[in-house]
Amino acid sequence: RVMHELAHGSERSKDTSNEVVQDLIYSVLTLRFLSSPTEALFLQKFLLTQFMPIFRCWVFFIGVLVVMLLLYDLMETGATPFYVMLCGASVPCIMAVLLCLRTHAFEANAEIYATGFVIAVTVLKHAYDYDRQQHALLFSGYYPVLIVSGVRVRFTLICAIMAVHVVLIIVRLLILPAMNTVSAMSGVDVNRPEYFVLMLGITCLSTLYAYQLEKQMRKDFFVDRKSVV
Protein backbone atom coordinates (compact mmCIF):
# COMPACT_ATOMS: atom_id res chain seq x y z
CA ARG A 1 0.00 0.00 0.00
CA VAL A 2 2.85 2.38 0.90
CA MET A 3 4.56 1.63 -2.40
CA HIS A 4 1.29 2.26 -4.24
CA GLU A 5 0.86 5.65 -2.54
CA LEU A 6 4.45 6.59 -3.31
CA ALA A 7 3.99 5.63 -6.96
CA HIS A 8 0.70 7.52 -7.13
CA GLY A 9 2.37 10.60 -5.57
CA SER A 10 5.22 10.38 -8.03
CA GLU A 11 2.78 10.29 -10.95
CA ARG A 12 0.91 13.33 -9.63
CA SER A 13 4.19 15.19 -9.16
CA LYS A 14 5.22 14.30 -12.71
CA ASP A 15 1.87 15.48 -14.09
CA THR A 16 2.17 18.74 -12.15
CA SER A 17 5.71 19.23 -13.44
CA ASN A 18 4.53 18.66 -17.00
CA GLU A 19 1.72 21.19 -16.55
CA VAL A 20 4.23 23.71 -15.19
CA VAL A 21 6.54 23.25 -18.17
CA GLN A 22 3.61 23.50 -20.60
CA ASP A 23 2.44 26.69 -18.91
CA LEU A 24 5.91 28.25 -19.21
CA ILE A 25 6.34 27.25 -22.87
CA TYR A 26 2.86 28.51 -23.73
CA SER A 27 3.58 31.80 -22.01
CA VAL A 28 6.86 32.28 -23.87
CA LEU A 29 5.22 31.61 -27.24
CA THR A 30 1.91 33.45 -26.76
CA LEU A 31 2.72 35.89 -23.91
CA ARG A 32 -0.16 34.49 -21.90
CA PHE A 33 -0.23 31.85 -19.16
CA LEU A 34 -2.51 28.84 -19.55
CA SER A 35 -3.68 29.24 -15.97
CA SER A 36 -6.07 32.18 -15.55
CA PRO A 37 -5.10 32.79 -11.88
CA THR A 38 -1.41 32.86 -12.84
CA GLU A 39 -2.15 35.32 -15.64
CA ALA A 40 -4.14 37.54 -13.27
CA LEU A 41 -1.29 37.54 -10.71
CA PHE A 42 1.23 38.43 -13.41
CA LEU A 43 -0.89 41.31 -14.68
CA GLN A 44 -1.29 42.65 -11.15
CA LYS A 45 2.47 42.56 -10.55
CA PHE A 46 3.14 43.90 -14.05
CA LEU A 47 0.91 46.92 -13.50
CA LEU A 48 2.20 47.72 -10.02
CA THR A 49 5.94 47.29 -10.56
CA GLN A 50 6.52 48.05 -14.25
CA PHE A 51 3.67 49.97 -15.79
CA MET A 52 2.34 52.63 -13.41
CA PRO A 53 5.58 54.24 -12.07
CA ILE A 54 7.25 54.43 -15.49
CA PHE A 55 4.10 55.62 -17.26
CA ARG A 56 3.68 58.52 -14.81
CA CYS A 57 7.23 59.63 -15.57
CA TRP A 58 6.54 59.25 -19.30
CA VAL A 59 3.42 61.43 -19.11
CA PHE A 60 5.37 64.07 -17.18
CA PHE A 61 8.11 64.01 -19.82
CA ILE A 62 5.55 64.39 -22.64
CA GLY A 63 3.97 67.25 -20.71
CA VAL A 64 7.32 69.04 -20.48
CA LEU A 65 7.81 68.61 -24.24
CA VAL A 66 4.35 70.06 -24.90
CA VAL A 67 5.06 73.12 -22.72
CA MET A 68 8.41 73.69 -24.45
CA LEU A 69 6.74 73.35 -27.85
CA LEU A 70 4.06 75.87 -26.92
CA LEU A 71 6.67 78.31 -25.64
CA TYR A 72 8.63 77.91 -28.87
CA ASP A 73 5.51 78.61 -30.93
CA LEU A 74 4.78 81.59 -28.70
CA MET A 75 8.18 83.08 -29.45
CA GLU A 76 7.85 82.34 -33.16
CA THR A 77 4.33 83.68 -33.68
CA GLY A 78 4.30 86.42 -31.07
CA ALA A 79 2.20 86.84 -27.96
CA THR A 80 -1.19 86.18 -29.50
CA PRO A 81 -4.05 85.70 -27.00
CA PHE A 82 -4.59 82.12 -28.19
CA TYR A 83 -1.02 80.98 -27.47
CA VAL A 84 -0.86 82.89 -24.20
CA MET A 85 -4.01 81.12 -23.06
CA LEU A 86 -2.67 77.79 -24.30
CA CYS A 87 0.62 78.19 -22.44
CA GLY A 88 -1.19 79.26 -19.29
CA ALA A 89 -3.55 76.27 -19.37
CA SER A 90 -0.94 73.65 -20.29
CA VAL A 91 0.64 73.27 -16.85
CA PRO A 92 -2.67 72.85 -14.93
CA CYS A 93 -3.84 70.38 -17.57
CA ILE A 94 -0.69 68.30 -17.20
CA MET A 95 -1.04 68.29 -13.41
CA ALA A 96 -4.68 67.22 -13.77
CA VAL A 97 -3.66 64.31 -16.02
CA LEU A 98 -0.99 63.20 -13.52
CA LEU A 99 -3.57 63.29 -10.73
CA CYS A 100 -5.98 61.22 -12.82
CA LEU A 101 -3.31 58.54 -13.15
CA ARG A 102 -3.54 57.97 -9.40
CA THR A 103 -7.30 57.45 -9.30
CA HIS A 104 -8.93 54.05 -8.85
CA ALA A 105 -10.94 54.51 -12.04
CA PHE A 106 -7.75 54.76 -14.08
CA GLU A 107 -5.96 51.91 -12.32
CA ALA A 108 -8.92 49.57 -12.89
CA ASN A 109 -8.37 49.74 -16.67
CA ALA A 110 -4.93 51.30 -16.75
CA GLU A 111 -3.56 49.59 -19.86
CA ILE A 112 -6.60 50.41 -22.02
CA TYR A 113 -6.68 54.06 -20.94
CA ALA A 114 -2.92 54.39 -21.37
CA THR A 115 -3.05 52.88 -24.86
CA GLY A 116 -5.80 55.28 -25.86
CA PHE A 117 -3.83 58.18 -24.41
CA VAL A 118 -0.65 57.25 -26.30
CA ILE A 119 -2.55 56.78 -29.56
CA ALA A 120 -4.15 60.21 -29.08
CA VAL A 121 -0.73 61.76 -28.42
CA THR A 122 0.65 60.04 -31.55
CA VAL A 123 -2.17 61.34 -33.74
CA LEU A 124 -1.85 64.87 -32.35
CA LYS A 125 1.93 64.78 -32.83
CA HIS A 126 1.64 63.89 -36.52
CA ALA A 127 -1.22 66.36 -37.03
CA TYR A 128 0.89 69.13 -35.48
CA ASP A 129 3.88 68.28 -37.68
CA TYR A 130 1.71 68.34 -40.79
CA ASP A 131 -0.04 71.58 -39.81
CA ARG A 132 3.31 73.28 -39.17
CA GLN A 133 4.90 71.77 -42.28
CA GLN A 134 7.54 70.16 -40.07
CA HIS A 135 8.93 66.82 -41.15
CA ALA A 136 10.40 65.96 -37.72
CA LEU A 137 12.35 63.05 -39.20
CA LEU A 138 14.53 62.51 -36.15
CA PHE A 139 11.73 62.61 -33.58
CA SER A 140 9.35 60.56 -35.76
CA GLY A 141 12.06 58.00 -36.34
CA TYR A 142 12.88 57.51 -32.68
CA TYR A 143 9.35 58.00 -31.36
CA PRO A 144 8.84 54.18 -31.10
CA VAL A 145 11.90 54.01 -28.82
CA LEU A 146 10.31 56.65 -26.60
CA ILE A 147 7.12 54.59 -26.48
CA VAL A 148 8.62 51.22 -25.53
CA SER A 149 10.91 52.81 -22.95
CA GLY A 150 8.13 54.63 -21.11
CA VAL A 151 4.87 52.88 -21.94
CA ARG A 152 5.14 49.38 -20.51
CA VAL A 153 1.81 48.04 -21.72
CA ARG A 154 1.55 44.48 -22.97
CA PHE A 155 2.92 43.48 -26.35
CA THR A 156 -0.45 43.29 -28.11
CA LEU A 157 -1.24 46.89 -27.15
CA ILE A 158 2.25 48.04 -28.16
CA CYS A 159 1.60 46.53 -31.59
CA ALA A 160 -1.60 48.59 -31.91
CA ILE A 161 0.28 51.79 -31.03
CA MET A 162 3.08 51.02 -33.48
CA ALA A 163 0.58 50.25 -36.23
CA VAL A 164 -1.06 53.65 -35.78
CA HIS A 165 2.35 55.33 -35.86
CA VAL A 166 3.39 53.58 -39.10
CA VAL A 167 0.06 54.32 -40.79
CA LEU A 168 0.36 58.01 -39.91
CA ILE A 169 3.93 58.11 -41.27
CA ILE A 170 2.71 56.55 -44.53
CA VAL A 171 -0.13 59.07 -44.76
CA ARG A 172 2.14 62.04 -44.01
CA LEU A 173 5.14 61.21 -46.14
CA LEU A 174 3.76 59.11 -48.96
CA ILE A 175 0.11 59.97 -49.54
CA LEU A 176 -0.62 63.59 -48.64
CA PRO A 177 0.67 65.67 -51.58
CA ALA A 178 0.27 69.10 -50.05
CA MET A 179 3.27 68.88 -47.76
CA ASN A 180 6.56 70.34 -48.92
CA THR A 181 8.89 67.40 -49.51
CA VAL A 182 12.12 69.39 -49.14
CA SER A 183 13.31 70.02 -45.61
CA ALA A 184 14.08 73.68 -44.94
CA MET A 185 16.84 72.75 -42.49
CA SER A 186 18.78 70.17 -44.49
CA GLY A 187 17.60 70.89 -48.03
CA VAL A 188 17.07 67.20 -48.80
CA ASP A 189 14.02 65.37 -50.06
CA VAL A 190 12.40 63.76 -47.01
CA ASN A 191 10.25 61.49 -49.18
CA ARG A 192 13.24 59.47 -50.28
CA PRO A 193 12.60 55.75 -49.58
CA GLU A 194 15.53 55.35 -47.19
CA TYR A 195 13.94 57.68 -44.64
CA PHE A 196 10.75 55.63 -44.56
CA VAL A 197 12.74 52.39 -44.39
CA LEU A 198 14.73 53.81 -41.47
CA MET A 199 11.57 54.74 -39.57
CA LEU A 200 10.02 51.36 -40.30
CA GLY A 201 13.19 49.55 -39.19
CA ILE A 202 13.35 51.42 -35.88
CA THR A 203 9.66 50.68 -35.31
CA CYS A 204 10.20 46.95 -35.95
CA LEU A 205 13.23 46.81 -33.64
CA SER A 206 11.33 48.66 -30.91
CA THR A 207 8.41 46.23 -31.25
CA LEU A 208 10.80 43.28 -31.04
CA TYR A 209 12.32 44.78 -27.90
CA ALA A 210 8.84 45.07 -26.36
CA TYR A 211 8.21 41.39 -27.11
CA GLN A 212 11.54 40.29 -25.64
CA LEU A 213 10.98 42.45 -22.55
CA GLU A 214 7.57 40.98 -21.77
CA LYS A 215 8.81 37.45 -22.46
CA GLN A 216 11.68 37.93 -20.00
CA MET A 217 9.35 39.43 -17.41
CA ARG A 218 7.05 36.42 -17.69
CA LYS A 219 9.99 34.05 -17.25
CA ASP A 220 11.20 35.94 -14.17
CA PHE A 221 7.69 36.02 -12.70
CA PHE A 222 7.28 32.29 -13.33
CA VAL A 223 10.60 31.42 -11.68
CA ASP A 224 9.98 33.70 -8.68
CA ARG A 225 6.48 32.28 -8.13
CA LYS A 226 7.63 28.68 -8.30
CA SER A 227 10.54 29.33 -5.95
CA VAL A 228 8.13 30.82 -3.39
CA VAL A 229 5.78 27.88 -3.76
PDB file of C-alpha atoms in Angstrom:
ATOM      1  CA  ARG A   1       0.000   0.000   0.000  1.00  0.00           C
ATOM      2  CA  VAL A   2       2.850   2.380   0.904  1.00  0.00           C
ATOM      3  CA  MET A   3       4.561   1.626  -2.401  1.00  0.00           C
ATOM      4  CA  HIS A   4       1.291   2.260  -4.238  1.00  0.00           C
ATOM      5  CA  GLU A   5       0.861   5.653  -2.540  1.00  0.00           C
ATOM      6  CA  LEU A   6       4.449   6.587  -3.312  1.00  0.00           C
ATOM      7  CA  ALA A   7       3.989   5.629  -6.965  1.00  0.00           C
ATOM      8  CA  HIS A   8       0.703   7.525  -7.131  1.00  0.00           C
ATOM      9  CA  GLY A   9       2.367  10.600  -5.566  1.00  0.00           C
ATOM     10  CA  SER A  10       5.223  10.376  -8.035  1.00  0.00           C
ATOM     11  CA  GLU A  11       2.780  10.289 -10.953  1.00  0.00           C
ATOM     12  CA  ARG A  12       0.915  13.328  -9.630  1.00  0.00           C
ATOM     13  CA  SER A  13       4.195  15.188  -9.163  1.00  0.00           C
ATOM     14  CA  LYS A  14       5.217  14.297 -12.715  1.00  0.00           C
ATOM     15  CA  ASP A  15       1.869  15.476 -14.091  1.00  0.00           C
ATOM     16  CA  THR A  16       2.170  18.736 -12.148  1.00  0.00           C
ATOM     17  CA  SER A  17       5.708  19.233 -13.439  1.00  0.00           C
ATOM     18  CA  ASN A  18       4.526  18.662 -17.005  1.00  0.00           C
ATOM     19  CA  GLU A  19       1.723  21.190 -16.549  1.00  0.00           C
ATOM     20  CA  VAL A  20       4.229  23.714 -15.190  1.00  0.00           C
ATOM     21  CA  VAL A  21       6.539  23.251 -18.175  1.00  0.00           C
ATOM     22  CA  GLN A  22       3.610  23.503 -20.599  1.00  0.00           C
ATOM     23  CA  ASP A  23       2.441  26.692 -18.906  1.00  0.00           C
ATOM     24  CA  LEU A  24       5.906  28.249 -19.206  1.00  0.00           C
ATOM     25  CA  ILE A  25       6.341  27.255 -22.868  1.00  0.00           C
ATOM     26  CA  TYR A  26       2.856  28.506 -23.727  1.00  0.00           C
ATOM     27  CA  SER A  27       3.580  31.801 -22.006  1.00  0.00           C
ATOM     28  CA  VAL A  28       6.855  32.276 -23.873  1.00  0.00           C
ATOM     29  CA  LEU A  29       5.223  31.613 -27.238  1.00  0.00           C
ATOM     30  CA  THR A  30       1.912  33.447 -26.761  1.00  0.00           C
ATOM     31  CA  LEU A  31       2.725  35.890 -23.913  1.00  0.00           C
ATOM     32  CA  ARG A  32      -0.159  34.493 -21.897  1.00  0.00           C
ATOM     33  CA  PHE A  33      -0.235  31.848 -19.156  1.00  0.00           C
ATOM     34  CA  LEU A  34      -2.510  28.840 -19.548  1.00  0.00           C
ATOM     35  CA  SER A  35      -3.679  29.244 -15.973  1.00  0.00           C
ATOM     36  CA  SER A  36      -6.068  32.179 -15.546  1.00  0.00           C
ATOM     37  CA  PRO A  37      -5.097  32.794 -11.875  1.00  0.00           C
ATOM     38  CA  THR A  38      -1.413  32.861 -12.840  1.00  0.00           C
ATOM     39  CA  GLU A  39      -2.150  35.317 -15.638  1.00  0.00           C
ATOM     40  CA  ALA A  40      -4.142  37.539 -13.267  1.00  0.00           C
ATOM     41  CA  LEU A  41      -1.292  37.541 -10.713  1.00  0.00           C
ATOM     42  CA  PHE A  42       1.229  38.426 -13.411  1.00  0.00           C
ATOM     43  CA  LEU A  43      -0.893  41.310 -14.681  1.00  0.00           C
ATOM     44  CA  GLN A  44      -1.291  42.651 -11.153  1.00  0.00           C
ATOM     45  CA  LYS A  45       2.469  42.563 -10.549  1.00  0.00           C
ATOM     46  CA  PHE A  46       3.142  43.896 -14.047  1.00  0.00           C
ATOM     47  CA  LEU A  47       0.905  46.921 -13.501  1.00  0.00           C
ATOM     48  CA  LEU A  48       2.203  47.724 -10.023  1.00  0.00           C
ATOM     49  CA  THR A  49       5.944  47.291 -10.562  1.00  0.00           C
ATOM     50  CA  GLN A  50       6.515  48.052 -14.247  1.00  0.00           C
ATOM     51  CA  PHE A  51       3.672  49.974 -15.793  1.00  0.00           C
ATOM     52  CA  MET A  52       2.345  52.628 -13.409  1.00  0.00           C
ATOM     53  CA  PRO A  53       5.576  54.243 -12.067  1.00  0.00           C
ATOM     54  CA  ILE A  54       7.249  54.430 -15.490  1.00  0.00           C
ATOM     55  CA  PHE A  55       4.102  55.621 -17.257  1.00  0.00           C
ATOM     56  CA  ARG A  56       3.675  58.519 -14.809  1.00  0.00           C
ATOM     57  CA  CYS A  57       7.234  59.631 -15.575  1.00  0.00           C
ATOM     58  CA  TRP A  58       6.541  59.251 -19.302  1.00  0.00           C
ATOM     59  CA  VAL A  59       3.418  61.427 -19.110  1.00  0.00           C
ATOM     60  CA  PHE A  60       5.371  64.072 -17.176  1.00  0.00           C
ATOM     61  CA  PHE A  61       8.111  64.012 -19.823  1.00  0.00           C
ATOM     62  CA  ILE A  62       5.554  64.387 -22.638  1.00  0.00           C
ATOM     63  CA  GLY A  63       3.971  67.253 -20.713  1.00  0.00           C
ATOM     64  CA  VAL A  64       7.317  69.041 -20.476  1.00  0.00           C
ATOM     65  CA  LEU A  65       7.807  68.609 -24.237  1.00  0.00           C
ATOM     66  CA  VAL A  66       4.353  70.060 -24.903  1.00  0.00           C
ATOM     67  CA  VAL A  67       5.062  73.116 -22.717  1.00  0.00           C
ATOM     68  CA  MET A  68       8.415  73.689 -24.450  1.00  0.00           C
ATOM     69  CA  LEU A  69       6.738  73.352 -27.847  1.00  0.00           C
ATOM     70  CA  LEU A  70       4.063  75.874 -26.921  1.00  0.00           C
ATOM     71  CA  LEU A  71       6.667  78.310 -25.645  1.00  0.00           C
ATOM     72  CA  TYR A  72       8.627  77.906 -28.870  1.00  0.00           C
ATOM     73  CA  ASP A  73       5.512  78.612 -30.932  1.00  0.00           C
ATOM     74  CA  LEU A  74       4.778  81.587 -28.702  1.00  0.00           C
ATOM     75  CA  MET A  75       8.175  83.075 -29.449  1.00  0.00           C
ATOM     76  CA  GLU A  76       7.848  82.338 -33.160  1.00  0.00           C
ATOM     77  CA  THR A  77       4.331  83.678 -33.676  1.00  0.00           C
ATOM     78  CA  GLY A  78       4.297  86.423 -31.068  1.00  0.00           C
ATOM     79  CA  ALA A  79       2.199  86.842 -27.957  1.00  0.00           C
ATOM     80  CA  THR A  80      -1.190  86.176 -29.503  1.00  0.00           C
ATOM     81  CA  PRO A  81      -4.050  85.699 -27.002  1.00  0.00           C
ATOM     82  CA  PHE A  82      -4.593  82.125 -28.195  1.00  0.00           C
ATOM     83  CA  TYR A  83      -1.024  80.981 -27.472  1.00  0.00           C
ATOM     84  CA  VAL A  84      -0.858  82.888 -24.205  1.00  0.00           C
ATOM     85  CA  MET A  85      -4.015  81.123 -23.062  1.00  0.00           C
ATOM     86  CA  LEU A  86      -2.673  77.786 -24.300  1.00  0.00           C
ATOM     87  CA  CYS A  87       0.620  78.186 -22.439  1.00  0.00           C
ATOM     88  CA  GLY A  88      -1.188  79.258 -19.294  1.00  0.00           C
ATOM     89  CA  ALA A  89      -3.548  76.269 -19.374  1.00  0.00           C
ATOM     90  CA  SER A  90      -0.943  73.648 -20.294  1.00  0.00           C
ATOM     91  CA  VAL A  91       0.642  73.270 -16.855  1.00  0.00           C
ATOM     92  CA  PRO A  92      -2.666  72.847 -14.925  1.00  0.00           C
ATOM     93  CA  CYS A  93      -3.841  70.375 -17.570  1.00  0.00           C
ATOM     94  CA  ILE A  94      -0.686  68.300 -17.203  1.00  0.00           C
ATOM     95  CA  MET A  95      -1.035  68.290 -13.415  1.00  0.00           C
ATOM     96  CA  ALA A  96      -4.676  67.221 -13.772  1.00  0.00           C
ATOM     97  CA  VAL A  97      -3.655  64.313 -16.015  1.00  0.00           C
ATOM     98  CA  LEU A  98      -0.992  63.200 -13.521  1.00  0.00           C
ATOM     99  CA  LEU A  99      -3.575  63.286 -10.727  1.00  0.00           C
ATOM    100  CA  CYS A 100      -5.982  61.224 -12.820  1.00  0.00           C
ATOM    101  CA  LEU A 101      -3.308  58.541 -13.146  1.00  0.00           C
ATOM    102  CA  ARG A 102      -3.545  57.969  -9.395  1.00  0.00           C
ATOM    103  CA  THR A 103      -7.300  57.446  -9.297  1.00  0.00           C
ATOM    104  CA  HIS A 104      -8.931  54.047  -8.846  1.00  0.00           C
ATOM    105  CA  ALA A 105     -10.945  54.515 -12.044  1.00  0.00           C
ATOM    106  CA  PHE A 106      -7.747  54.758 -14.083  1.00  0.00           C
ATOM    107  CA  GLU A 107      -5.964  51.912 -12.317  1.00  0.00           C
ATOM    108  CA  ALA A 108      -8.922  49.575 -12.888  1.00  0.00           C
ATOM    109  CA  ASN A 109      -8.374  49.743 -16.671  1.00  0.00           C
ATOM    110  CA  ALA A 110      -4.929  51.297 -16.754  1.00  0.00           C
ATOM    111  CA  GLU A 111      -3.565  49.594 -19.865  1.00  0.00           C
ATOM    112  CA  ILE A 112      -6.597  50.407 -22.024  1.00  0.00           C
ATOM    113  CA  TYR A 113      -6.681  54.063 -20.937  1.00  0.00           C
ATOM    114  CA  ALA A 114      -2.916  54.387 -21.368  1.00  0.00           C
ATOM    115  CA  THR A 115      -3.048  52.876 -24.858  1.00  0.00           C
ATOM    116  CA  GLY A 116      -5.804  55.282 -25.859  1.00  0.00           C
ATOM    117  CA  PHE A 117      -3.830  58.183 -24.411  1.00  0.00           C
ATOM    118  CA  VAL A 118      -0.652  57.249 -26.298  1.00  0.00           C
ATOM    119  CA  ILE A 119      -2.549  56.783 -29.561  1.00  0.00           C
ATOM    120  CA  ALA A 120      -4.154  60.213 -29.084  1.00  0.00           C
ATOM    121  CA  VAL A 121      -0.726  61.761 -28.424  1.00  0.00           C
ATOM    122  CA  THR A 122       0.646  60.041 -31.546  1.00  0.00           C
ATOM    123  CA  VAL A 123      -2.173  61.343 -33.740  1.00  0.00           C
ATOM    124  CA  LEU A 124      -1.850  64.874 -32.350  1.00  0.00           C
ATOM    125  CA  LYS A 125       1.933  64.781 -32.835  1.00  0.00           C
ATOM    126  CA  HIS A 126       1.643  63.894 -36.519  1.00  0.00           C
ATOM    127  CA  ALA A 127      -1.217  66.362 -37.033  1.00  0.00           C
ATOM    128  CA  TYR A 128       0.891  69.133 -35.475  1.00  0.00           C
ATOM    129  CA  ASP A 129       3.878  68.284 -37.681  1.00  0.00           C
ATOM    130  CA  TYR A 130       1.710  68.342 -40.790  1.00  0.00           C
ATOM    131  CA  ASP A 131      -0.036  71.577 -39.812  1.00  0.00           C
ATOM    132  CA  ARG A 132       3.307  73.279 -39.167  1.00  0.00           C
ATOM    133  CA  GLN A 133       4.898  71.768 -42.278  1.00  0.00           C
ATOM    134  CA  GLN A 134       7.542  70.163 -40.070  1.00  0.00           C
ATOM    135  CA  HIS A 135       8.930  66.819 -41.146  1.00  0.00           C
ATOM    136  CA  ALA A 136      10.404  65.956 -37.719  1.00  0.00           C
ATOM    137  CA  LEU A 137      12.353  63.052 -39.197  1.00  0.00           C
ATOM    138  CA  LEU A 138      14.530  62.507 -36.145  1.00  0.00           C
ATOM    139  CA  PHE A 139      11.725  62.609 -33.584  1.00  0.00           C
ATOM    140  CA  SER A 140       9.348  60.561 -35.764  1.00  0.00           C
ATOM    141  CA  GLY A 141      12.058  57.999 -36.339  1.00  0.00           C
ATOM    142  CA  TYR A 142      12.880  57.511 -32.678  1.00  0.00           C
ATOM    143  CA  TYR A 143       9.354  57.996 -31.358  1.00  0.00           C
ATOM    144  CA  PRO A 144       8.839  54.181 -31.095  1.00  0.00           C
ATOM    145  CA  VAL A 145      11.900  54.010 -28.818  1.00  0.00           C
ATOM    146  CA  LEU A 146      10.307  56.645 -26.599  1.00  0.00           C
ATOM    147  CA  ILE A 147       7.116  54.592 -26.478  1.00  0.00           C
ATOM    148  CA  VAL A 148       8.620  51.222 -25.533  1.00  0.00           C
ATOM    149  CA  SER A 149      10.911  52.809 -22.950  1.00  0.00           C
ATOM    150  CA  GLY A 150       8.134  54.630 -21.108  1.00  0.00           C
ATOM    151  CA  VAL A 151       4.867  52.884 -21.940  1.00  0.00           C
ATOM    152  CA  ARG A 152       5.144  49.380 -20.511  1.00  0.00           C
ATOM    153  CA  VAL A 153       1.815  48.035 -21.723  1.00  0.00           C
ATOM    154  CA  ARG A 154       1.551  44.483 -22.971  1.00  0.00           C
ATOM    155  CA  PHE A 155       2.925  43.485 -26.347  1.00  0.00           C
ATOM    156  CA  THR A 156      -0.448  43.288 -28.108  1.00  0.00           C
ATOM    157  CA  LEU A 157      -1.239  46.886 -27.153  1.00  0.00           C
ATOM    158  CA  ILE A 158       2.246  48.037 -28.158  1.00  0.00           C
ATOM    159  CA  CYS A 159       1.603  46.527 -31.592  1.00  0.00           C
ATOM    160  CA  ALA A 160      -1.597  48.585 -31.908  1.00  0.00           C
ATOM    161  CA  ILE A 161       0.275  51.793 -31.029  1.00  0.00           C
ATOM    162  CA  MET A 162       3.077  51.024 -33.480  1.00  0.00           C
ATOM    163  CA  ALA A 163       0.582  50.252 -36.227  1.00  0.00           C
ATOM    164  CA  VAL A 164      -1.062  53.649 -35.784  1.00  0.00           C
ATOM    165  CA  HIS A 165       2.352  55.327 -35.865  1.00  0.00           C
ATOM    166  CA  VAL A 166       3.393  53.585 -39.102  1.00  0.00           C
ATOM    167  CA  VAL A 167       0.058  54.317 -40.795  1.00  0.00           C
ATOM    168  CA  LEU A 168       0.365  58.010 -39.912  1.00  0.00           C
ATOM    169  CA  ILE A 169       3.926  58.107 -41.274  1.00  0.00           C
ATOM    170  CA  ILE A 170       2.710  56.555 -44.534  1.00  0.00           C
ATOM    171  CA  VAL A 171      -0.128  59.074 -44.763  1.00  0.00           C
ATOM    172  CA  ARG A 172       2.138  62.040 -44.014  1.00  0.00           C
ATOM    173  CA  LEU A 173       5.144  61.212 -46.143  1.00  0.00           C
ATOM    174  CA  LEU A 174       3.763  59.106 -48.958  1.00  0.00           C
ATOM    175  CA  ILE A 175       0.108  59.974 -49.537  1.00  0.00           C
ATOM    176  CA  LEU A 176      -0.624  63.595 -48.642  1.00  0.00           C
ATOM    177  CA  PRO A 177       0.674  65.669 -51.575  1.00  0.00           C
ATOM    178  CA  ALA A 178       0.272  69.100 -50.050  1.00  0.00           C
ATOM    179  CA  MET A 179       3.269  68.884 -47.758  1.00  0.00           C
ATOM    180  CA  ASN A 180       6.561  70.341 -48.922  1.00  0.00           C
ATOM    181  CA  THR A 181       8.895  67.404 -49.515  1.00  0.00           C
ATOM    182  CA  VAL A 182      12.118  69.393 -49.143  1.00  0.00           C
ATOM    183  CA  SER A 183      13.305  70.020 -45.607  1.00  0.00           C
ATOM    184  CA  ALA A 184      14.082  73.678 -44.940  1.00  0.00           C
ATOM    185  CA  MET A 185      16.844  72.751 -42.491  1.00  0.00           C
ATOM    186  CA  SER A 186      18.778  70.174 -44.488  1.00  0.00           C
ATOM    187  CA  GLY A 187      17.599  70.893 -48.034  1.00  0.00           C
ATOM    188  CA  VAL A 188      17.070  67.197 -48.798  1.00  0.00           C
ATOM    189  CA  ASP A 189      14.017  65.375 -50.058  1.00  0.00           C
ATOM    190  CA  VAL A 190      12.395  63.760 -47.011  1.00  0.00           C
ATOM    191  CA  ASN A 191      10.249  61.494 -49.176  1.00  0.00           C
ATOM    192  CA  ARG A 192      13.238  59.469 -50.283  1.00  0.00           C
ATOM    193  CA  PRO A 193      12.600  55.752 -49.578  1.00  0.00           C
ATOM    194  CA  GLU A 194      15.527  55.346 -47.187  1.00  0.00           C
ATOM    195  CA  TYR A 195      13.941  57.675 -44.637  1.00  0.00           C
ATOM    196  CA  PHE A 196      10.752  55.634 -44.562  1.00  0.00           C
ATOM    197  CA  VAL A 197      12.740  52.387 -44.392  1.00  0.00           C
ATOM    198  CA  LEU A 198      14.735  53.814 -41.470  1.00  0.00           C
ATOM    199  CA  MET A 199      11.571  54.737 -39.573  1.00  0.00           C
ATOM    200  CA  LEU A 200      10.023  51.359 -40.298  1.00  0.00           C
ATOM    201  CA  GLY A 201      13.186  49.550 -39.188  1.00  0.00           C
ATOM    202  CA  ILE A 202      13.351  51.425 -35.875  1.00  0.00           C
ATOM    203  CA  THR A 203       9.660  50.678 -35.311  1.00  0.00           C
ATOM    204  CA  CYS A 204      10.201  46.948 -35.950  1.00  0.00           C
ATOM    205  CA  LEU A 205      13.227  46.813 -33.642  1.00  0.00           C
ATOM    206  CA  SER A 206      11.328  48.659 -30.910  1.00  0.00           C
ATOM    207  CA  THR A 207       8.415  46.234 -31.250  1.00  0.00           C
ATOM    208  CA  LEU A 208      10.801  43.275 -31.037  1.00  0.00           C
ATOM    209  CA  TYR A 209      12.319  44.782 -27.897  1.00  0.00           C
ATOM    210  CA  ALA A 210       8.836  45.073 -26.355  1.00  0.00           C
ATOM    211  CA  TYR A 211       8.213  41.387 -27.112  1.00  0.00           C
ATOM    212  CA  GLN A 212      11.544  40.286 -25.641  1.00  0.00           C
ATOM    213  CA  LEU A 213      10.982  42.445 -22.555  1.00  0.00           C
ATOM    214  CA  GLU A 214       7.571  40.978 -21.770  1.00  0.00           C
ATOM    215  CA  LYS A 215       8.814  37.450 -22.457  1.00  0.00           C
ATOM    216  CA  GLN A 216      11.679  37.926 -20.000  1.00  0.00           C
ATOM    217  CA  MET A 217       9.350  39.426 -17.411  1.00  0.00           C
ATOM    218  CA  ARG A 218       7.045  36.421 -17.687  1.00  0.00           C
ATOM    219  CA  LYS A 219       9.994  34.051 -17.247  1.00  0.00           C
ATOM    220  CA  ASP A 220      11.196  35.938 -14.167  1.00  0.00           C
ATOM    221  CA  PHE A 221       7.686  36.017 -12.702  1.00  0.00           C
ATOM    222  CA  PHE A 222       7.279  32.294 -13.333  1.00  0.00           C
ATOM    223  CA  VAL A 223      10.596  31.425 -11.681  1.00  0.00           C
ATOM    224  CA  ASP A 224       9.976  33.700  -8.676  1.00  0.00           C
ATOM    225  CA  ARG A 225       6.482  32.284  -8.131  1.00  0.00           C
ATOM    226  CA  LYS A 226       7.633  28.681  -8.300  1.00  0.00           C
ATOM    227  CA  SER A 227      10.538  29.334  -5.954  1.00  0.00           C
ATOM    228  CA  VAL A 228       8.132  30.817  -3.391  1.00  0.00           C
ATOM    229  CA  VAL A 229       5.781  27.882  -3.758  1.00  0.00           C
TER     230      VAL A 229
END
